[in-house]
Amino acid sequence: MEASDFGERFFWGASTSAYQIEGACNEDGKDPNIWDDFTKKKSKIKNGENANHAADFYHNYEEDLLNLKEMGFKHFRFSISWSRILPQGIGEINEKGLAFYQRVINKCLELEIEPWITLYHWDLPSALQEKGGWANRKIIDWFDEFAHLCLACFGDRVKYWMLLNEPIVFTGAGYLLGLHAPGLKSIPAFLKAAHHANLCMALSLKSLKSKYPKHKFGTTVSLTQIDPINQLPWNVYAAKRIDKILNYLFLYPMMGKGYPVLSFKRFSLLKKYMKAGDLEHMVCNFDFIGAQIYTRQKVKFGLFSPFLNARLVEAPIRGVRHNALGWEVKPQVIYNWIKKLHQLGIKNIMITENGYADNLEPNAAELPIEDDERIRYHNLHLRQVLRAKKDGFPVKGYFVWSLIDNFEWAEGYSARFGIVAVDFKNFRRTIKKSGFWWRDFLLGTA
Ligand code: BGC
């Protein structure tokens, strides 16, 4: 397998997100966001860690972009910290915040790297959370203001945009399970947040597209293959249910198929938050869909989880190969999902995240980390992407998660996804063996 097998126009990139890498949490006029607040709460993050400094991308972006270039990538995905440019979420603009992203974008262009911007990667300004955050329908206007500001400031140099990152994760983990910011455990808040996220994507897409018809807009969804632990009817039922919630709560409405969960007990509450016309408004046509695919989960019926009715049977218990977070390594999943998206009618599929977590720390000698499992992971997944492409499915690009080791949300710094290592004590960067593997693959220097 060679990079050229994917064709001249295939997009090769690496992904990141603002909160996970930037640091500089209160520098140059940035106000707090929900993750700044959440990481202050007790026992929410492994080892009590926070991302006040994260990987200090704020001061090291030039080196990171140079490494990206050296490894042969032509595309860089990053997100905008909302409260860095609009400290209160709406209203007053922070020029210094804008200037930072101008520097990042200009550096990309200087290095002939195409910048791809995710507008929202989970770090809502605290000021907006105080007003209910995603559970407040006004989020549709707040987000639209933020999105238009970004397009007005960066749109002359940035063509590719993603509106939301994995809405099921920030609404589910953030409003239902209490595992992510803002840490709520509320069924009504979750359903409201999910509905507003659906509306927000579709309505902002329409208003952005009418003003910027030549730009390319997408959004990203996390996709997991869900299989029952065995064929017992109640486990099959649990798997189908979880599949609809995790994978289709956002995909179906935008494709005009409505909510796939309305018949589920307690999900019918959603209807209460839907206004006349909402179902039609949620239908939209993104230029591309960012698919973020990591793993397969097996589930069984869970009597004690009345809302979800299902429990995960983790990969380590099943005795199958897994990463440092216990996620099964199952490369066929990426092929299966590309095929399903194609069958759903999606015309441009971009793999905007795929990667492997380990816990190998940088060594004092600054030698490349021997992350052979990560190389194996990317290699096997790429083979499946190529297979999907050869079968005629419209997969147009692949972005590694992640360019650098970073703050892995509730897991803190214990799980490392980077192809470049970061020493979090001094922010020194070292390209890992996997980074050199990518360089050889992309530049054909092997
Ligand atoms: C998210 C990233 C995260 C990665 C690994 C995705 O769900 O977009 O922010 O670090 O998965 O967990």
Coordinates of C-alpha atoms and ligand atoms in Angstrom, one line a residue:
M1 CA 0.0 0.0 0.0
E2 CA 1.3 3.4 -1.0
A3 CA -0.2 6.9 -0.5
S4 CA -0.5 7.3 -4.2
D5 CA -2.9 4.3 -4.3
F6 CA -5.4 6.7 -2.7
G7 CA -5.2 9.0 -5.7
E8 CA -3.6 12.5 -6.2
R9 CA -6.6 14.4 -4.7
F10 CA -6.9 12.5 -1.5
F11 CA -6.6 14.7 1.6
W12 CA -4.0 13.7 4.1
G13 CA -4.1 15.6 7.4
A14 CA -3.7 15.5 11.1
S15 CA -6.4 16.7 13.6
T16 CA -6.3 18.6 17.0
S17 CA -8.7 20.6 19.1
A18 CA -8.2 23.9 20.9
Y19 CA -8.9 22.9 24.5
Q20 CA -6.8 19.8 24.2
I21 CA -3.6 21.5 23.0
E22 CA -3.6 25.3 23.4
G23 CA -3.1 25.9 27.1
A24 CA -2.8 29.7 27.8
C25 CA -6.1 29.3 29.5
N26 CA -6.4 32.9 30.6
E27 CA -3.8 34.6 28.4
D28 CA -4.5 37.6 26.2
G29 CA -8.0 38.2 27.2
K30 CA -9.5 34.7 27.0
D31 CA -12.3 34.1 29.5
P32 CA -13.1 30.6 30.9
N33 CA -15.0 27.9 29.2
I34 CA -16.9 24.9 30.6
W35 CA -13.8 22.7 30.5
D36 CA -11.8 25.3 32.5
D37 CA -14.6 25.1 35.1
F38 CA -15.1 21.3 34.9
T39 CA -11.5 20.5 35.5
K40 CA -11.6 22.5 38.7
K41 CA -14.2 20.1 40.1
K42 CA -13.1 17.3 42.4
S43 CA -12.6 13.7 40.9
K44 CA -13.8 14.6 37.4
I45 CA -10.4 14.2 35.7
K46 CA -7.9 11.4 36.2
N47 CA -5.2 12.5 38.6
G48 CA -6.9 15.8 39.1
E49 CA -5.3 17.2 35.9
N50 CA -6.4 20.2 33.9
A51 CA -5.5 21.8 30.5
N52 CA -4.4 25.2 31.8
H53 CA -1.2 24.6 29.9
A54 CA -2.1 21.5 27.9
A55 CA 0.5 21.0 25.2
D56 CA 1.1 24.8 25.1
F57 CA 0.3 25.0 21.4
Y58 CA -0.4 28.6 22.0
H59 CA 3.3 29.3 22.2
N60 CA 4.6 26.3 20.2
Y61 CA 2.3 26.2 17.1
E62 CA 5.2 27.0 14.7
E63 CA 7.1 24.0 15.7
D64 CA 4.0 21.8 15.5
L65 CA 3.3 23.0 12.0
L66 CA 6.9 22.5 11.0
N67 CA 6.7 18.9 12.2
L68 CA 3.4 18.4 10.4
K69 CA 5.1 19.6 7.2
E70 CA 8.1 17.4 7.8
M71 CA 5.9 14.4 8.1
G72 CA 4.4 15.1 4.7
F73 CA 0.9 16.2 5.7
K74 CA -0.8 18.8 3.6
H75 CA -3.9 19.5 5.8
F76 CA -4.2 20.6 9.4
R77 CA -7.5 20.4 11.4
F78 CA -7.8 22.6 14.5
S79 CA -10.6 24.3 16.4
I80 CA -11.3 27.8 17.6
S81 CA -11.6 28.4 21.3
W82 CA -14.9 30.3 21.4
S83 CA -14.1 32.2 24.6
R84 CA -10.7 33.3 23.3
I85 CA -12.3 35.3 20.5
L86 CA -15.7 36.1 22.2
P87 CA -14.9 36.0 25.9
Q88 CA -18.6 36.2 26.9
G89 CA -19.7 34.0 24.0
I90 CA -21.5 36.8 22.2
G91 CA -20.9 40.6 22.0
E92 CA -17.5 42.0 22.6
I93 CA -14.7 40.7 20.5
N94 CA -11.2 39.9 21.8
E95 CA -8.8 41.1 19.1
K96 CA -5.8 39.3 20.7
G97 CA -7.6 36.0 20.4
L98 CA -8.4 36.6 16.8
A99 CA -4.7 37.5 16.2
F100 CA -3.6 34.2 17.5
Y101 CA -5.6 32.3 15.0
Q102 CA -4.5 34.6 12.3
R103 CA -0.9 33.7 13.1
V104 CA -1.7 30.0 13.0
I105 CA -3.5 30.3 9.7
N106 CA -0.8 32.4 8.2
K107 CA 1.9 30.0 9.3
C108 CA -0.1 27.1 7.7
L109 CA -0.3 29.0 4.4
E110 CA 3.4 29.9 4.5
L111 CA 4.1 26.2 4.8
E112 CA 1.6 25.3 2.1
I113 CA -0.6 23.5 4.6
E114 CA -4.4 23.8 4.2
P115 CA -6.1 24.8 7.4
W116 CA -9.4 23.1 8.3
I117 CA -11.4 24.7 11.1
T118 CA -13.7 23.0 13.5
L119 CA -15.9 25.8 15.0
Y120 CA -17.0 23.9 18.1
H121 CA -14.9 21.2 19.8
W122 CA -16.7 21.2 23.2
D123 CA -15.3 24.3 24.9
L124 CA -18.4 26.4 25.4
P125 CA -17.8 29.8 27.0
S126 CA -18.8 29.7 30.7
A127 CA -20.9 32.8 30.3
L128 CA -23.2 30.9 27.9
Q129 CA -23.3 27.9 30.2
E130 CA -24.6 30.2 32.9
K131 CA -27.6 30.8 30.6
G132 CA -28.2 27.0 30.1
G133 CA -25.6 26.3 27.4
W134 CA -26.8 23.8 24.8
A135 CA -30.0 23.2 26.7
N136 CA -31.1 26.8 25.9
R137 CA -32.6 27.1 22.4
K138 CA -30.9 30.5 22.1
I139 CA -27.7 28.6 21.5
I140 CA -28.8 28.6 17.8
D141 CA -28.3 32.3 17.6
W142 CA -25.2 32.4 19.8
F143 CA -23.5 29.8 17.7
D144 CA -24.5 31.6 14.5
E145 CA -22.9 34.8 15.7
F146 CA -19.7 33.0 16.6
A147 CA -19.6 31.1 13.3
H148 CA -20.1 34.3 11.2
L149 CA -17.4 36.1 13.1
C150 CA -15.0 33.2 12.3
L151 CA -15.9 33.2 8.6
A152 CA -15.6 37.0 8.4
C153 CA -12.2 37.0 10.0
F154 CA -10.6 33.8 8.6
G155 CA -12.8 32.9 5.6
D156 CA -10.6 34.7 3.1
R157 CA -7.9 32.1 3.8
V158 CA -9.8 29.1 5.1
K159 CA -12.0 27.1 2.8
Y160 CA -12.9 24.0 4.9
W161 CA -15.1 24.3 7.9
M162 CA -16.7 21.9 10.3
L163 CA -19.5 23.2 12.5
L164 CA -19.7 20.8 15.4
N165 CA -17.4 18.0 16.7
E166 CA -19.3 14.8 17.7
P167 CA -22.5 16.2 19.0
I168 CA -23.5 12.9 20.6
V169 CA -20.4 13.0 22.8
F170 CA -20.7 16.6 24.1
T171 CA -24.4 16.2 24.7
G172 CA -24.4 12.6 26.0
A173 CA -21.2 12.7 28.1
G174 CA -21.8 16.3 29.1
Y175 CA -25.5 16.5 29.8
L176 CA -26.6 12.9 30.5
L177 CA -23.7 11.0 31.9
G178 CA -21.9 13.8 33.8
L179 CA -18.5 12.6 32.5
H180 CA -17.6 15.6 30.5
A181 CA -18.3 19.3 30.9
P182 CA -20.6 20.8 32.0
G183 CA -21.1 17.6 34.1
L184 CA -24.9 17.4 34.1
K185 CA -26.9 14.2 34.6
S186 CA -30.3 15.1 33.3
I187 CA -32.4 13.4 30.7
P188 CA -34.4 16.6 29.8
A189 CA -31.2 18.7 29.5
F190 CA -29.6 16.0 27.3
L191 CA -32.6 15.8 25.0
K192 CA -32.8 19.5 24.7
A193 CA -29.1 19.9 24.0
A194 CA -29.3 17.2 21.3
H195 CA -32.2 18.8 19.6
H196 CA -30.6 22.2 19.7
A197 CA -27.4 20.8 18.4
N198 CA -29.3 19.4 15.4
L199 CA -31.0 22.6 14.7
C200 CA -27.9 24.6 15.2
M201 CA -25.9 22.6 12.7
A202 CA -28.6 22.8 10.0
L203 CA -29.6 26.5 10.5
S204 CA -26.1 27.8 10.7
L205 CA -25.1 25.7 7.7
K206 CA -27.9 27.4 5.7
S207 CA -27.0 30.9 6.8
L208 CA -23.3 30.3 6.2
K209 CA -23.8 28.7 2.9
S210 CA -25.9 31.5 1.6
K211 CA -23.2 34.1 2.5
Y212 CA -20.2 31.9 1.6
P213 CA -21.4 29.7 -1.3
K214 CA -17.9 28.7 -2.4
H215 CA -16.6 27.5 1.0
K216 CA -16.9 23.9 2.0
F217 CA -18.9 23.1 5.1
G218 CA -19.1 19.9 7.0
T219 CA -19.7 18.6 10.5
T220 CA -18.2 15.6 12.3
V221 CA -19.8 12.6 13.9
S222 CA -18.4 9.8 16.0
L223 CA -19.3 6.4 14.7
T224 CA -18.8 3.2 16.6
Q225 CA -19.8 -0.2 15.4
I226 CA -22.2 -1.6 18.0
D227 CA -22.7 -5.4 18.1
P228 CA -24.6 -7.5 20.7
I229 CA -22.5 -9.6 22.9
N230 CA -24.4 -12.7 21.6
Q231 CA -27.7 -13.3 19.8
L232 CA -30.0 -13.5 22.8
P233 CA -33.0 -11.4 21.8
W234 CA -32.7 -8.9 24.7
N235 CA -29.0 -8.3 23.9
V236 CA -29.8 -7.8 20.2
Y237 CA -32.5 -5.3 21.3
A238 CA -30.0 -3.5 23.5
A239 CA -27.5 -3.2 20.7
K240 CA -30.0 -1.9 18.2
R241 CA -31.2 0.7 20.6
I242 CA -27.7 1.9 21.5
D243 CA -26.7 2.0 17.8
K244 CA -29.6 4.3 17.0
I245 CA -28.8 6.6 19.9
L246 CA -25.0 6.7 19.5
N247 CA -24.7 6.7 15.7
Y248 CA -27.9 8.1 14.2
L249 CA -29.3 10.7 16.6
F250 CA -27.7 13.4 14.4
L251 CA -27.2 11.7 11.1
Y252 CA -30.8 10.8 10.6
P253 CA -32.4 14.2 11.2
M254 CA -29.9 15.9 8.8
M255 CA -30.7 13.3 6.1
G256 CA -34.4 14.0 6.4
K257 CA -35.1 10.7 8.3
G258 CA -36.2 12.4 11.5
Y259 CA -35.4 11.1 15.0
P260 CA -34.7 7.3 15.1
V261 CA -35.4 7.2 18.9
L262 CA -38.9 8.6 19.3
S263 CA -40.5 5.2 20.0
F264 CA -38.0 4.6 22.9
K265 CA -39.4 5.1 26.4
R266 CA -38.4 8.5 27.7
F267 CA -37.0 9.7 24.4
S268 CA -40.5 10.7 23.4
L269 CA -39.9 13.6 25.7
L270 CA -38.0 15.0 22.7
K271 CA -41.3 15.9 21.1
K272 CA -41.9 18.4 23.9
Y273 CA -38.9 20.4 22.8
M274 CA -39.7 20.3 19.1
K275 CA -41.5 23.3 17.6
A276 CA -43.5 23.2 14.5
G277 CA -41.2 23.1 11.5
D278 CA -38.2 21.8 13.4
L279 CA -38.1 18.5 11.6
E280 CA -37.9 20.2 8.2
H281 CA -35.4 22.8 9.4
M282 CA -33.0 20.0 10.6
V283 CA -32.7 18.6 7.1
C284 CA -29.5 19.9 5.5
N285 CA -26.9 19.2 3.0
F286 CA -23.3 19.4 4.2
D287 CA -20.6 19.5 1.6
F288 CA -18.9 16.7 3.5
I289 CA -19.3 14.6 6.6
G290 CA -16.4 14.1 8.9
A291 CA -16.4 10.6 10.2
Q292 CA -14.5 9.9 13.4
I293 CA -14.1 6.2 13.8
Y294 CA -12.0 4.4 16.4
T295 CA -13.6 1.1 17.5
R296 CA -16.3 -1.4 18.0
Q297 CA -18.3 -1.9 21.2
K298 CA -20.2 -4.9 22.3
V299 CA -23.3 -4.4 24.4
K300 CA -25.7 -6.4 26.5
F301 CA -29.1 -5.6 28.0
G302 CA -28.7 -3.6 31.2
L303 CA -31.6 -3.8 33.7
F304 CA -30.0 -1.2 35.9
S305 CA -29.7 1.4 33.2
P306 CA -33.3 2.3 32.6
F307 CA -32.7 5.1 30.1
L308 CA -30.2 3.4 27.8
N309 CA -31.2 -0.2 28.6
A310 CA -27.7 -1.4 27.8
R311 CA -24.3 -2.0 29.2
L312 CA -20.9 -2.1 27.4
V313 CA -18.8 -5.3 27.7
E314 CA -15.4 -3.8 27.5
A315 CA -12.7 -5.1 25.2
P316 CA -10.3 -6.1 28.0
I317 CA -13.0 -8.3 29.5
R318 CA -13.6 -9.9 26.1
G319 CA -9.9 -10.6 25.8
V320 CA -9.5 -8.8 22.5
R321 CA -6.7 -6.4 21.3
H322 CA -7.3 -2.9 22.6
N323 CA -5.7 0.5 23.2
A324 CA -4.8 2.1 26.5
L325 CA -8.4 3.3 27.0
G326 CA -9.7 -0.3 26.6
W327 CA -11.1 0.4 23.1
E328 CA -11.1 -2.7 20.8
V329 CA -8.8 -2.5 17.7
K330 CA -11.1 -3.7 14.9
P331 CA -10.0 -2.2 11.5
Q332 CA -12.9 -3.5 9.5
V333 CA -15.1 -1.1 11.4
I334 CA -13.8 1.8 9.4
Y335 CA -14.7 0.0 6.1
N336 CA -18.2 -0.9 7.4
W337 CA -18.9 2.7 8.4
I338 CA -17.7 4.2 5.1
K339 CA -20.0 1.7 3.4
K340 CA -23.0 2.6 5.6
L341 CA -22.5 6.3 5.1
H342 CA -22.4 5.8 1.4
Q343 CA -25.6 3.7 1.6
L344 CA -27.2 6.6 3.6
G345 CA -26.6 8.9 0.6
I346 CA -23.5 10.8 1.8
K347 CA -21.5 12.0 -1.1
N348 CA -18.3 13.1 0.5
I349 CA -16.9 11.2 3.4
M350 CA -13.8 12.6 5.2
I351 CA -12.2 10.5 7.9
T352 CA -11.5 13.5 10.3
E353 CA -10.3 11.3 13.2
N354 CA -8.8 7.9 13.6
G355 CA -6.0 7.0 16.0
Y356 CA -4.5 4.9 18.7
A357 CA -4.0 5.7 22.4
D358 CA -1.0 4.3 24.4
N359 CA 0.7 5.6 27.5
L360 CA 4.3 5.6 26.3
E361 CA 6.0 8.7 27.8
P362 CA 8.9 10.6 26.2
N363 CA 12.3 9.5 27.3
A364 CA 15.0 11.8 28.6
A365 CA 17.3 10.9 25.6
E366 CA 14.7 12.4 23.3
L367 CA 14.8 9.3 21.1
P368 CA 11.7 8.6 19.0
I369 CA 9.1 6.6 21.0
E370 CA 8.8 3.1 19.6
D371 CA 5.0 3.2 19.2
D372 CA 4.7 0.1 17.0
E373 CA 1.1 -0.6 18.0
R374 CA 0.1 2.8 16.7
I375 CA 1.9 2.1 13.4
R376 CA 0.1 -1.2 13.2
Y377 CA -3.3 0.5 13.9
H378 CA -2.9 3.2 11.2
N379 CA -1.6 0.7 8.7
L380 CA -4.5 -1.7 9.1
H381 CA -7.1 1.1 9.1
L382 CA -5.6 2.7 6.0
R383 CA -5.9 -0.7 4.2
Q384 CA -9.6 -0.7 5.0
V385 CA -10.0 2.8 3.8
L386 CA -8.3 1.9 0.6
R387 CA -10.6 -1.1 0.3
A388 CA -13.6 1.1 0.7
K389 CA -12.3 3.5 -1.9
K390 CA -11.6 0.7 -4.4
D391 CA -15.2 -0.5 -3.8
G392 CA -16.4 2.8 -5.0
F393 CA -17.4 4.5 -1.8
P394 CA -16.8 8.2 -1.6
V395 CA -14.1 8.5 1.0
K396 CA -12.0 11.6 0.2
G397 CA -9.5 12.1 3.0
Y398 CA -8.0 10.8 6.2
F399 CA -6.9 12.8 9.2
V400 CA -4.8 11.2 12.0
W401 CA -5.9 11.8 15.5
S402 CA -3.7 13.3 16.7
L403 CA -0.8 15.5 15.6
I404 CA 0.5 15.8 19.2
D405 CA -0.1 14.2 22.6
N406 CA -2.7 16.2 24.3
F407 CA -5.2 16.5 27.2
E408 CA -7.6 13.5 26.7
W409 CA -10.6 15.0 28.4
A410 CA -11.6 13.1 31.5
E411 CA -8.6 10.8 31.0
G412 CA -6.2 13.7 31.5
Y413 CA -2.7 13.1 30.1
S414 CA -2.7 9.4 30.7
A415 CA -3.8 8.4 27.2
R416 CA -1.5 9.6 24.4
F417 CA -2.8 9.7 20.8
G418 CA -0.1 11.8 19.2
I419 CA 2.3 10.9 16.4
V420 CA 4.5 13.6 18.0
A421 CA 5.3 13.2 21.7
V422 CA 4.9 16.1 24.1
D423 CA 6.7 16.2 27.4
F424 CA 4.2 18.0 29.5
K425 CA 6.8 19.2 31.9
N426 CA 8.7 21.3 29.4
F427 CA 6.6 21.1 26.3
R428 CA 9.4 19.5 24.3
R429 CA 8.2 17.9 21.1
T430 CA 9.7 14.7 19.6
I431 CA 8.4 13.0 16.5
K432 CA 7.5 9.4 17.3
K433 CA 8.4 6.3 15.3
S434 CA 4.8 6.5 13.9
G435 CA 5.5 10.1 12.8
F436 CA 8.4 8.8 10.8
W437 CA 6.3 6.0 9.5
W438 CA 3.8 8.6 8.2
R439 CA 6.6 10.6 6.7
D440 CA 7.9 7.6 4.8
F441 CA 4.3 6.7 3.7
L442 CA 3.4 10.2 2.5
L443 CA 6.6 11.3 1.0
G444 CA 7.6 7.8 -0.3
T445 CA 11.0 8.0 1.3
A446 CA 10.9 4.4 2.6
Ligands
BGC1 C1 -12.7 13.6 20.0 C2 -11.3 14.0 20.5 C3 -10.8 12.9 21.4 C4 -10.7 11.6 20.6 C5 -10.2 10.4 21.5 C6 -12.9 12.1 19.7 O1 -14.1 11.7 20.3 O2 -13.1 14.4 19.0 O3 -11.4 15.2 21.1 O4 -9.6 13.2 22.0 O5 -12.0 11.2 20.2 O6 -11.0 10.2 22.5

